[in-house]
C-alpha cells in the first residue's frame, strides 16, 4: 500500500506540473511565473521551498542533541531571512520587473559584477541540491524495502522532479508547492497527534519534559567567543540566504508588490512555526521508548522519526508521513534545481550568447551546484544591500566587496578554520563591507553605473520606461 501510494503521488504530481507547464510561453513565465501568483500561492511556495528533508530530519535531530540554541540558523535565521528578503525585494526590486538577482547587479553595477555575483549564487546551491537528491534516493530505498537502491532512487527522483521543473518552471513549481504544502501540513500534524497519544499526558507532558531537560534554552553562556559563534551561525543563514535566486523568484512571482511582501512574511511565519512539529515528534519518540531512541540519538539521530513512524504507527499514518516527506523533498528539490539554472543561464549563458531565443533559454542544462551560504554572505550580500540602500555604492566598491570578502573568508577558513575565534564568514562579511565603503569613496578607477540620484529614482525611471515600451521577452 505504501509503495503504490508513493507511485500514485508521484504520477499525480508530475501530471499537475505538466498541466501547469501549458501556461509557460516565454522566459518570464518560466522564471517568475509571469508575475501573476496570488497571495496563497506565494505563501505556499515560500514555505514549501525551505521546508525540505533537513527541516524534518536534520532540525529535529539537532534539537534533540543541542536544544533550541542548536537551531539558531534554522528555523530562526532562515525565517528572518525570508522576512527581510520579502521587505527588500518587494519594496525595492519588484518594480524593476527583472528575472534574476543577476539582472539587478548588472543594472546597478556592470557585467563583471553580474557574472561574479551570479557565480557565487550558483555555487551556493550544490550542497542543497545534493541533500535533496540524496533524500529522494533514501526515500525510494525505504518505501521499497531496499528493492530500489539509493543510487537508483536518486536518479529516478531527480528525473521525476526535473520533468515538471524543466517544462513548467516557476508555474509548475508554484502550483505543486501549494498542493505539497497541504500534504505536508496534514501529514505531519496527523503523525504528531497520533504520537502524542502514545505519551502519558499527551502533548503537555512532552513539552513539560523538554522544558525540564533544558531543551528550550536558546542563548549561550556569557562568553564573548561563544556569542560570536552563536551570532555567526545565525547571521550566515539570515543574511547569506538573502541573495538567493529561489527566494527572489518566489517573492517577485507575486502579482503585486503588496502580495510579494505579505506572502513572504506569511510563508516565513508558517515555516518557523511548523518546523517545531518534527521537533515535537522526535522528542516524543525519546519518551515512548527511551532505550531504542536513546541509542539512535547517539548513533544516528536523523533515523528517529522514520523508525518511530515505521514501528509505532499504523499503515495509514505511514502513508501520511511519507506523503509529507515526499512533498517536502520534491518542493525543495524543484526549487534548488530551478533557481541556479535560471540565474546561470540568464546572467552568464545569455550574456555569452546574446541572440539566444527563449526556446533555447528554456532548454538550458540545469547545473548541480553547491549550497554554501557562506559564499553569498561573503561575496554577494554586501553588493546587493548596499546597491539597494546606499546611493554612493559604485562598481569599484562592489568589486572590492566581492574579492575582499571572498578572499578574507577563504584565507581564514583554510589557514585557521575552526580554531578562528571569530567565524570566518563573519570576517569575510566585515571585509566585504569595508571593501564596499572604501572602494566607493576612493577615486574611481573602474567604470561604474550609478542610479540617477538613488535607487528610488532608478525605480521611477525604469517603471516609466516599462509603461512606454512593450516588455521584451527576456532581459531588461
Coordinates of C-alpha atoms in Angstrom, one line a residue:
X1 CA 0.0 0.0 0.0
X2 CA 2.8 2.4 0.9
X3 CA 4.7 1.8 -2.3
X4 CA 1.6 2.2 -4.5
X5 CA 0.7 5.4 -2.7
X6 CA 4.2 6.8 -3.4
X7 CA 3.9 5.8 -7.1
X8 CA 0.4 7.3 -7.4
X9 CA 1.5 10.5 -5.7
X10 CA 4.5 10.9 -8.0
X11 CA 2.3 10.4 -11.1
X12 CA -0.2 12.9 -9.9
X13 CA 2.5 15.5 -9.1
X14 CA 4.1 15.1 -12.4
X15 CA 0.7 15.4 -14.1
X16 CA -0.1 18.6 -12.2
X17 CA 3.3 20.0 -13.1
X18 CA 3.0 19.3 -16.8
X19 CA -0.5 20.8 -16.8
X20 CA 0.8 24.0 -15.3
X21 CA 3.5 24.0 -17.9
X22 CA 0.9 24.8 -20.6
X23 CA 0.9 28.3 -19.3
X24 CA 4.6 28.9 -19.9
X25 CA 5.2 30.8 -23.1
X26 CA 8.4 32.8 -22.5
X27 CA 11.4 33.1 -20.2
X28 CA 9.4 35.4 -17.8
X29 CA 6.7 32.8 -17.4
X30 CA 9.4 30.2 -16.8
X31 CA 11.5 32.1 -14.3
X32 CA 8.9 34.2 -12.3
X33 CA 5.5 32.6 -13.3
X34 CA 4.6 35.7 -15.4
X35 CA 4.5 37.7 -12.1
X36 CA 0.9 36.5 -11.6
X37 CA 0.8 34.4 -8.4
X38 CA -1.9 35.3 -5.8
X39 CA -1.2 35.5 -2.1
X40 CA -2.0 31.9 -1.1
X41 CA 0.4 30.5 -3.7
X42 CA 3.2 32.9 -2.8
X43 CA 2.9 32.0 0.8
X44 CA 2.8 28.3 0.0
X45 CA 5.8 28.4 -2.4
X46 CA 7.9 30.4 0.1
X47 CA 7.1 27.9 2.8
X48 CA 7.4 24.8 0.7
X49 CA 10.7 25.8 -0.8
X50 CA 12.5 25.8 2.5
X51 CA 10.7 23.1 4.3
X52 CA 12.7 20.2 3.0
X53 CA 14.2 16.9 4.2
X54 CA 16.5 18.8 6.6
X55 CA 13.6 20.5 8.2
X56 CA 12.0 17.2 9.1
X57 CA 15.1 15.1 10.0
X58 CA 18.0 17.5 10.4
X59 CA 16.5 20.2 12.6
X60 CA 14.7 17.7 14.8
X61 CA 17.9 15.7 15.3
X62 CA 19.9 18.9 16.2
X63 CA 17.2 20.0 18.6
X64 CA 17.4 16.6 20.5
X65 CA 21.1 17.0 20.9
X66 CA 21.6 20.7 21.5
X67 CA 18.1 22.2 22.2
X68 CA 16.9 25.5 20.7
X69 CA 20.4 27.0 20.8
X70 CA 21.5 24.5 18.2
X71 CA 18.8 25.5 15.7
X72 CA 19.6 29.3 15.7
X73 CA 20.4 29.1 12.0
X74 CA 17.3 27.2 11.0
X75 CA 14.5 27.9 11.7
X76 CA 15.3 31.2 13.5
X77 CA 17.9 32.7 11.0
X78 CA 16.1 31.3 7.9
X79 CA 12.7 32.6 8.9
X80 CA 14.2 36.1 9.5
X81 CA 15.9 35.8 6.1
X82 CA 12.6 35.2 4.3
X83 CA 11.0 38.2 6.1
X84 CA 14.0 40.5 5.3
X85 CA 14.2 39.3 1.7
X86 CA 10.5 39.9 1.3
X87 CA 10.8 43.5 2.5
X88 CA 13.9 44.2 0.3
X89 CA 12.7 42.5 -2.8
X90 CA 9.1 43.7 -2.7
X91 CA 9.9 47.3 -1.8
X92 CA 13.0 47.9 -3.9
X93 CA 13.3 45.3 -6.7
X94 CA 9.8 44.3 -7.6
X95 CA 9.1 47.4 -9.7
X96 CA 12.3 46.8 -11.7
X97 CA 10.5 43.9 -13.4
X98 CA 13.6 41.8 -13.7
X99 CA 14.0 38.0 -13.9
X100 CA 17.1 37.3 -11.7
X101 CA 19.2 38.9 -9.0
X102 CA 22.0 39.0 -11.5
X103 CA 19.9 41.4 -13.6
X104 CA 20.0 43.8 -10.6
X105 CA 23.7 43.6 -10.3
X106 CA 24.1 44.3 -14.0
X107 CA 21.7 47.3 -13.9
X108 CA 23.3 48.7 -10.7
X109 CA 26.9 48.0 -11.4
X110 CA 28.2 46.3 -14.6
X111 CA 28.6 43.0 -16.4
X112 CA 31.7 41.9 -14.3
X113 CA 29.8 42.3 -11.0
X114 CA 26.8 40.5 -12.5
X115 CA 28.9 37.4 -13.5
X116 CA 30.8 37.3 -10.3
X117 CA 27.8 37.5 -8.0
X118 CA 25.9 35.1 -10.2
X119 CA 28.6 32.5 -9.9
X120 CA 28.6 33.0 -6.1
X121 CA 24.9 32.4 -6.0
X122 CA 25.1 29.4 -8.4
X123 CA 27.9 27.7 -6.4
X124 CA 25.9 28.2 -3.2
X125 CA 23.4 25.6 -4.3
X126 CA 25.5 22.5 -4.7
X127 CA 25.1 21.1 -1.1
X128 CA 21.4 21.9 -1.0
X129 CA 20.8 20.1 -4.3
X130 CA 22.9 17.2 -3.2
X131 CA 21.0 16.9 0.1
X132 CA 17.6 16.8 -1.6
X133 CA 18.7 14.3 -4.3
X134 CA 20.2 12.0 -1.6
X135 CA 17.0 12.3 0.4
X136 CA 15.0 11.2 -2.6
X137 CA 17.2 8.2 -3.0
X138 CA 16.8 7.2 0.6
X139 CA 13.1 7.6 0.4
X140 CA 12.8 5.3 -2.5
X141 CA 15.1 2.8 -0.7
X142 CA 12.9 2.9 2.4
X143 CA 9.4 2.6 0.8
X144 CA 10.6 -0.3 -1.4
X145 CA 12.3 -2.2 1.5
X146 CA 15.6 -2.0 -0.4
X147 CA 14.3 -3.2 -3.8
X148 CA 15.3 0.2 -5.3
X149 CA 18.9 1.1 -4.4
X150 CA 19.8 4.5 -3.1
X151 CA 21.7 5.5 -6.2
X152 CA 18.8 4.3 -8.5
X153 CA 16.4 6.2 -6.3
X154 CA 18.4 9.3 -6.6
X155 CA 18.4 9.1 -10.4
X156 CA 14.7 8.3 -10.5
X157 CA 13.7 11.0 -8.1
X158 CA 15.8 13.6 -9.9
X159 CA 14.3 12.7 -13.3
X160 CA 10.8 13.0 -12.0
X161 CA 11.4 16.4 -10.4
X162 CA 13.2 17.6 -13.5
X163 CA 10.3 16.6 -15.7
X164 CA 7.9 19.1 -14.4
X165 CA 10.5 21.7 -13.5
X166 CA 12.1 21.8 -16.9
X167 CA 8.8 22.0 -18.8
X168 CA 6.9 24.3 -16.4
X169 CA 9.5 26.3 -14.5
X170 CA 8.1 28.5 -11.8
X171 CA 4.5 28.0 -12.8
X172 CA 4.7 24.2 -12.2
X173 CA 6.8 24.6 -9.1
X174 CA 4.4 27.1 -7.5
X175 CA 1.3 25.2 -8.2
X176 CA 2.8 22.0 -6.9
X177 CA 4.2 23.8 -3.8
X178 CA 0.7 24.7 -2.9
X179 CA -0.5 21.1 -3.2
X180 CA 2.5 19.8 -1.4
X181 CA 2.2 22.3 1.4
X182 CA -1.3 21.0 2.2
X183 CA 0.0 17.4 2.2
X184 CA 2.9 18.3 4.4
X185 CA 0.8 20.1 7.0
X186 CA -1.9 17.4 7.1
X187 CA 0.6 14.5 7.2
X188 CA 2.9 15.8 9.9
X189 CA 0.2 17.2 12.1
X190 CA -1.6 13.8 11.9
X191 CA 1.5 11.9 12.9
X192 CA 2.2 14.4 15.7
X193 CA -1.3 14.0 17.1
X194 CA -1.0 10.2 16.8
X195 CA 2.4 10.1 18.6
X196 CA 1.3 12.5 21.4
X197 CA -1.4 10.0 22.3
X198 CA 1.2 7.3 23.0
X199 CA 2.9 9.5 25.6
X200 CA 1.3 9.5 29.0
X201 CA -0.1 13.0 29.5
X202 CA -0.1 13.9 25.8
X203 CA 1.4 16.9 24.2
X204 CA 1.6 18.8 27.5
X205 CA 3.8 16.1 29.0
X206 CA 6.1 16.2 26.1
X207 CA 6.6 20.0 26.2
X208 CA 7.0 20.0 30.0
X209 CA 9.6 17.2 29.8
X210 CA 11.6 19.1 27.1
X211 CA 11.5 22.3 29.2
X212 CA 12.7 20.5 32.3
X213 CA 15.5 18.9 30.3
X214 CA 16.7 22.4 29.3
X215 CA 15.9 22.0 25.6
X216 CA 14.3 25.4 25.4
X217 CA 17.5 27.2 26.4
X218 CA 18.3 29.5 23.5
X219 CA 21.1 31.9 24.3
X220 CA 24.7 30.7 25.0
X221 CA 26.6 31.4 28.3
X222 CA 28.1 34.9 28.9
X223 CA 31.2 34.2 26.9
X224 CA 32.1 36.6 24.1
X225 CA 33.6 33.9 21.9
X226 CA 30.6 31.7 22.3
X227 CA 28.3 34.6 21.5
X228 CA 30.3 35.3 18.3
X229 CA 29.9 31.7 17.2
X230 CA 26.2 31.9 18.0
X231 CA 25.7 35.1 16.1
X232 CA 27.9 33.9 13.2
X233 CA 25.7 30.8 12.8
X234 CA 22.5 32.8 12.8
X235 CA 23.8 35.7 10.6
X236 CA 25.2 33.3 8.0
X237 CA 21.7 31.9 7.3
X238 CA 19.8 35.2 7.9
X239 CA 21.9 37.4 5.6
X240 CA 23.7 34.8 3.5
X241 CA 20.4 33.4 2.2
X242 CA 19.0 36.8 1.1
X243 CA 21.0 36.9 -2.2
X244 CA 19.4 33.6 -3.4
X245 CA 17.6 33.2 -6.6
X246 CA 14.9 30.8 -5.2
X247 CA 13.8 33.4 -2.6
X248 CA 13.9 36.2 -5.2
X249 CA 11.8 34.1 -7.7
X250 CA 9.1 33.4 -5.2
X251 CA 8.8 37.0 -3.9
X252 CA 8.8 38.6 -7.4
X253 CA 6.5 36.0 -8.9
X254 CA 3.6 37.7 -7.0
X255 CA 1.0 39.7 -8.9
X256 CA 1.8 42.8 -6.9
X257 CA 4.4 44.2 -4.5
X258 CA 1.9 44.0 -1.6
X259 CA 1.3 40.3 -2.2
X260 CA 5.1 39.8 -2.6
X261 CA 5.7 41.3 0.9
X262 CA 2.9 39.7 2.8
X263 CA 3.1 36.4 1.0
X264 CA 6.8 36.2 2.1
X265 CA 6.1 37.2 5.7
X266 CA 3.2 34.6 5.9
X267 CA 5.4 31.9 4.4
X268 CA 8.2 32.7 6.8
X269 CA 5.9 32.7 9.8
X270 CA 4.3 29.4 8.8
X271 CA 7.8 27.9 8.2
X272 CA 9.0 29.0 11.6
X273 CA 6.0 27.6 13.5
X274 CA 5.8 24.3 11.6
X275 CA 9.4 23.3 12.0
X276 CA 8.6 22.7 15.7
X277 CA 6.2 19.8 14.6
X278 CA 9.1 17.5 13.7
X279 CA 10.9 18.5 16.8
X280 CA 7.9 17.6 18.8
X281 CA 7.6 14.2 17.1
X282 CA 11.3 13.4 17.6
X283 CA 11.2 14.3 21.3
X284 CA 8.0 12.3 21.8
X285 CA 9.9 9.3 20.5
X286 CA 12.5 9.5 23.2
X287 CA 9.7 9.3 25.8
X288 CA 7.8 6.5 24.1
X289 CA 10.8 4.2 24.1
X290 CA 13.9 5.7 25.8
X291 CA 16.1 2.7 25.2
X292 CA 15.7 2.3 21.5
X293 CA 15.5 6.0 20.6
X294 CA 18.2 7.0 23.1
X295 CA 20.5 4.6 21.3
X296 CA 19.5 6.1 18.0
X297 CA 20.1 9.5 19.3
X298 CA 23.8 8.6 19.9
X299 CA 24.3 6.7 16.6
X300 CA 22.1 8.4 14.0
X301 CA 19.5 10.9 15.3
X302 CA 18.1 11.5 11.9
X303 CA 16.6 8.0 11.9
X304 CA 14.5 8.6 15.0
X305 CA 11.4 9.9 13.2
X306 CA 11.4 7.3 10.4
X307 CA 11.9 4.5 12.9
X308 CA 9.1 5.8 15.1
X309 CA 6.6 6.0 12.3
X310 CA 7.5 2.6 10.9
X311 CA 7.4 0.7 14.3
X312 CA 4.8 2.6 16.3
X313 CA 2.1 3.9 13.8
X314 CA -0.4 2.1 11.5
X315 CA 0.0 1.9 7.7
X316 CA -2.3 4.9 7.1
X317 CA -0.1 7.1 9.3
X318 CA 2.9 5.9 7.4
X319 CA 1.2 6.8 4.2
X320 CA 0.5 10.3 5.6
X321 CA 4.1 10.6 6.8
X322 CA 5.8 9.6 3.6
X323 CA 3.4 11.8 1.7
X324 CA 4.6 14.7 3.8
X325 CA 8.3 13.8 3.4
X326 CA 7.9 13.3 -0.3
X327 CA 6.2 16.7 -0.6
X328 CA 8.9 18.4 1.4
X329 CA 11.7 16.9 -0.6
X330 CA 10.2 17.4 -4.0
X331 CA 9.2 21.1 -3.3
X332 CA 12.7 21.9 -2.1
X333 CA 14.4 19.8 -4.9
X334 CA 12.5 21.6 -7.6
X335 CA 13.5 25.0 -6.1
X336 CA 17.2 24.1 -5.9
X337 CA 17.2 22.8 -9.5
X338 CA 15.3 25.7 -10.9
X339 CA 16.9 28.7 -9.2
X340 CA 20.6 28.2 -10.1
X341 CA 19.9 27.1 -13.6
X342 CA 17.7 30.1 -14.3
X343 CA 20.3 32.6 -12.9
X344 CA 23.2 30.9 -14.5
X345 CA 21.5 30.7 -17.9
X346 CA 20.1 34.3 -17.7
X347 CA 23.1 36.1 -16.4
X348 CA 26.1 34.1 -17.7
X349 CA 25.0 32.0 -20.7
X350 CA 22.7 34.6 -22.3
X351 CA 25.5 37.2 -22.0
X352 CA 27.8 34.9 -23.9
X353 CA 25.1 34.2 -26.5
X354 CA 23.0 37.4 -26.7
X355 CA 21.0 36.2 -29.7
X356 CA 19.7 33.1 -27.8
X357 CA 15.9 32.8 -28.1
X358 CA 13.5 31.9 -25.4
X359 CA 13.1 28.4 -26.6
X360 CA 16.9 27.8 -26.4
X361 CA 17.0 29.5 -23.0
X362 CA 14.2 27.3 -21.5
X363 CA 16.2 24.3 -22.7
X364 CA 19.4 25.3 -20.9
X365 CA 21.0 22.5 -18.9
X366 CA 20.4 22.5 -15.2
X367 CA 23.6 22.8 -13.1
X368 CA 24.2 20.9 -10.0
X369 CA 25.7 23.4 -7.7
X370 CA 26.7 23.7 -4.0
X371 CA 24.8 25.1 -1.2
X372 CA 27.2 27.2 0.8
X373 CA 25.5 30.3 2.2
X374 CA 28.9 31.5 3.4
X375 CA 29.8 32.2 -0.2
X376 CA 26.9 34.5 -0.8
X377 CA 27.3 36.1 2.6
X378 CA 30.9 37.0 1.9
X379 CA 30.6 37.7 -1.9
X380 CA 27.0 38.7 -2.9
X381 CA 25.2 40.1 0.2
X382 CA 27.0 43.4 0.5
X383 CA 26.8 44.5 -3.2
X384 CA 23.1 43.7 -3.1
X385 CA 22.1 45.5 0.1
X386 CA 24.4 48.5 -0.4
X387 CA 23.3 48.7 -4.0
X388 CA 19.7 49.0 -2.8
X389 CA 20.2 51.2 0.2
X390 CA 23.3 53.3 -0.5
X391 CA 23.2 55.7 -3.5
X392 CA 27.1 56.2 -3.4
X393 CA 27.8 52.4 -4.0
X394 CA 29.9 52.0 -7.1
X395 CA 31.1 49.2 -9.3
X396 CA 34.6 49.6 -7.9
X397 CA 33.2 49.3 -4.4
X398 CA 31.2 46.2 -5.4
X399 CA 34.3 44.5 -6.9
X400 CA 36.3 45.3 -3.8
X401 CA 33.5 43.9 -1.6
X402 CA 33.3 40.7 -3.7
X403 CA 37.0 40.0 -3.9
X404 CA 37.9 41.2 -0.4
X405 CA 35.0 39.3 1.3
X406 CA 35.7 36.0 -0.5
X407 CA 39.5 36.3 -0.1
X408 CA 39.3 37.0 3.6
X409 CA 36.7 34.2 4.2
X410 CA 38.7 31.6 2.2
X411 CA 42.1 32.5 3.8
X412 CA 40.7 32.3 7.4
X413 CA 38.8 29.2 6.6
X414 CA 41.9 27.5 5.1
X415 CA 44.6 28.8 7.4
X416 CA 42.8 28.9 10.7
X417 CA 39.5 27.1 10.2
X418 CA 37.5 26.1 13.3
X419 CA 40.3 27.5 15.5
X420 CA 39.4 31.0 14.5
X421 CA 37.8 32.8 17.5
X422 CA 35.6 34.8 15.0
X423 CA 33.7 32.7 12.4
X424 CA 35.5 33.0 9.1
X425 CA 32.3 34.0 7.2
X426 CA 31.8 37.0 9.6
X427 CA 35.4 38.1 8.9
X428 CA 34.5 37.9 5.2
X429 CA 31.4 39.9 5.7
X430 CA 33.3 42.6 7.6
X431 CA 36.0 42.8 4.9
X432 CA 33.3 42.9 2.3
X433 CA 31.6 45.9 3.9
X434 CA 34.9 47.7 4.3
X435 CA 35.7 47.0 0.7
X436 CA 32.4 48.4 -0.5
X437 CA 32.7 51.6 1.6
X438 CA 36.4 52.3 0.7
X439 CA 36.1 51.2 -2.9
X440 CA 33.1 53.5 -3.4
X441 CA 34.6 56.6 -1.6
X442 CA 38.1 56.4 -3.0
X443 CA 38.9 57.8 -6.5
X444 CA 37.3 55.6 -9.1
X445 CA 39.4 53.5 -11.4
X446 CA 36.7 51.2 -12.6
X447 CA 33.8 52.3 -14.8
X448 CA 30.5 52.1 -12.9
X449 CA 26.8 52.6 -13.1
X450 CA 25.1 54.8 -10.6
X451 CA 21.4 55.4 -10.4
X452 CA 20.4 58.9 -11.5
X453 CA 20.3 60.0 -7.8
X454 CA 19.3 57.0 -5.8
X455 CA 17.5 53.7 -6.2
X456 CA 14.1 55.2 -5.9
X457 CA 14.9 57.5 -8.9
X458 CA 16.1 54.4 -10.8
X459 CA 12.9 52.6 -10.0
X460 CA 10.8 55.5 -11.2
X461 CA 12.8 55.8 -14.4
X462 CA 12.6 52.0 -15.1
X463 CA 8.9 51.8 -14.3
X464 CA 8.2 54.8 -16.5
X465 CA 10.1 53.1 -19.3
X466 CA 8.1 49.9 -18.9
X467 CA 4.8 51.8 -19.4
X468 CA 6.0 53.4 -22.6
X469 CA 7.7 50.4 -24.2
X470 CA 6.5 46.9 -24.9
X471 CA 8.0 44.4 -22.4
X472 CA 10.7 42.2 -24.1
X473 CA 10.6 38.5 -23.7
X474 CA 13.8 38.3 -21.7
X475 CA 16.3 40.7 -20.3
X476 CA 15.8 44.3 -19.4

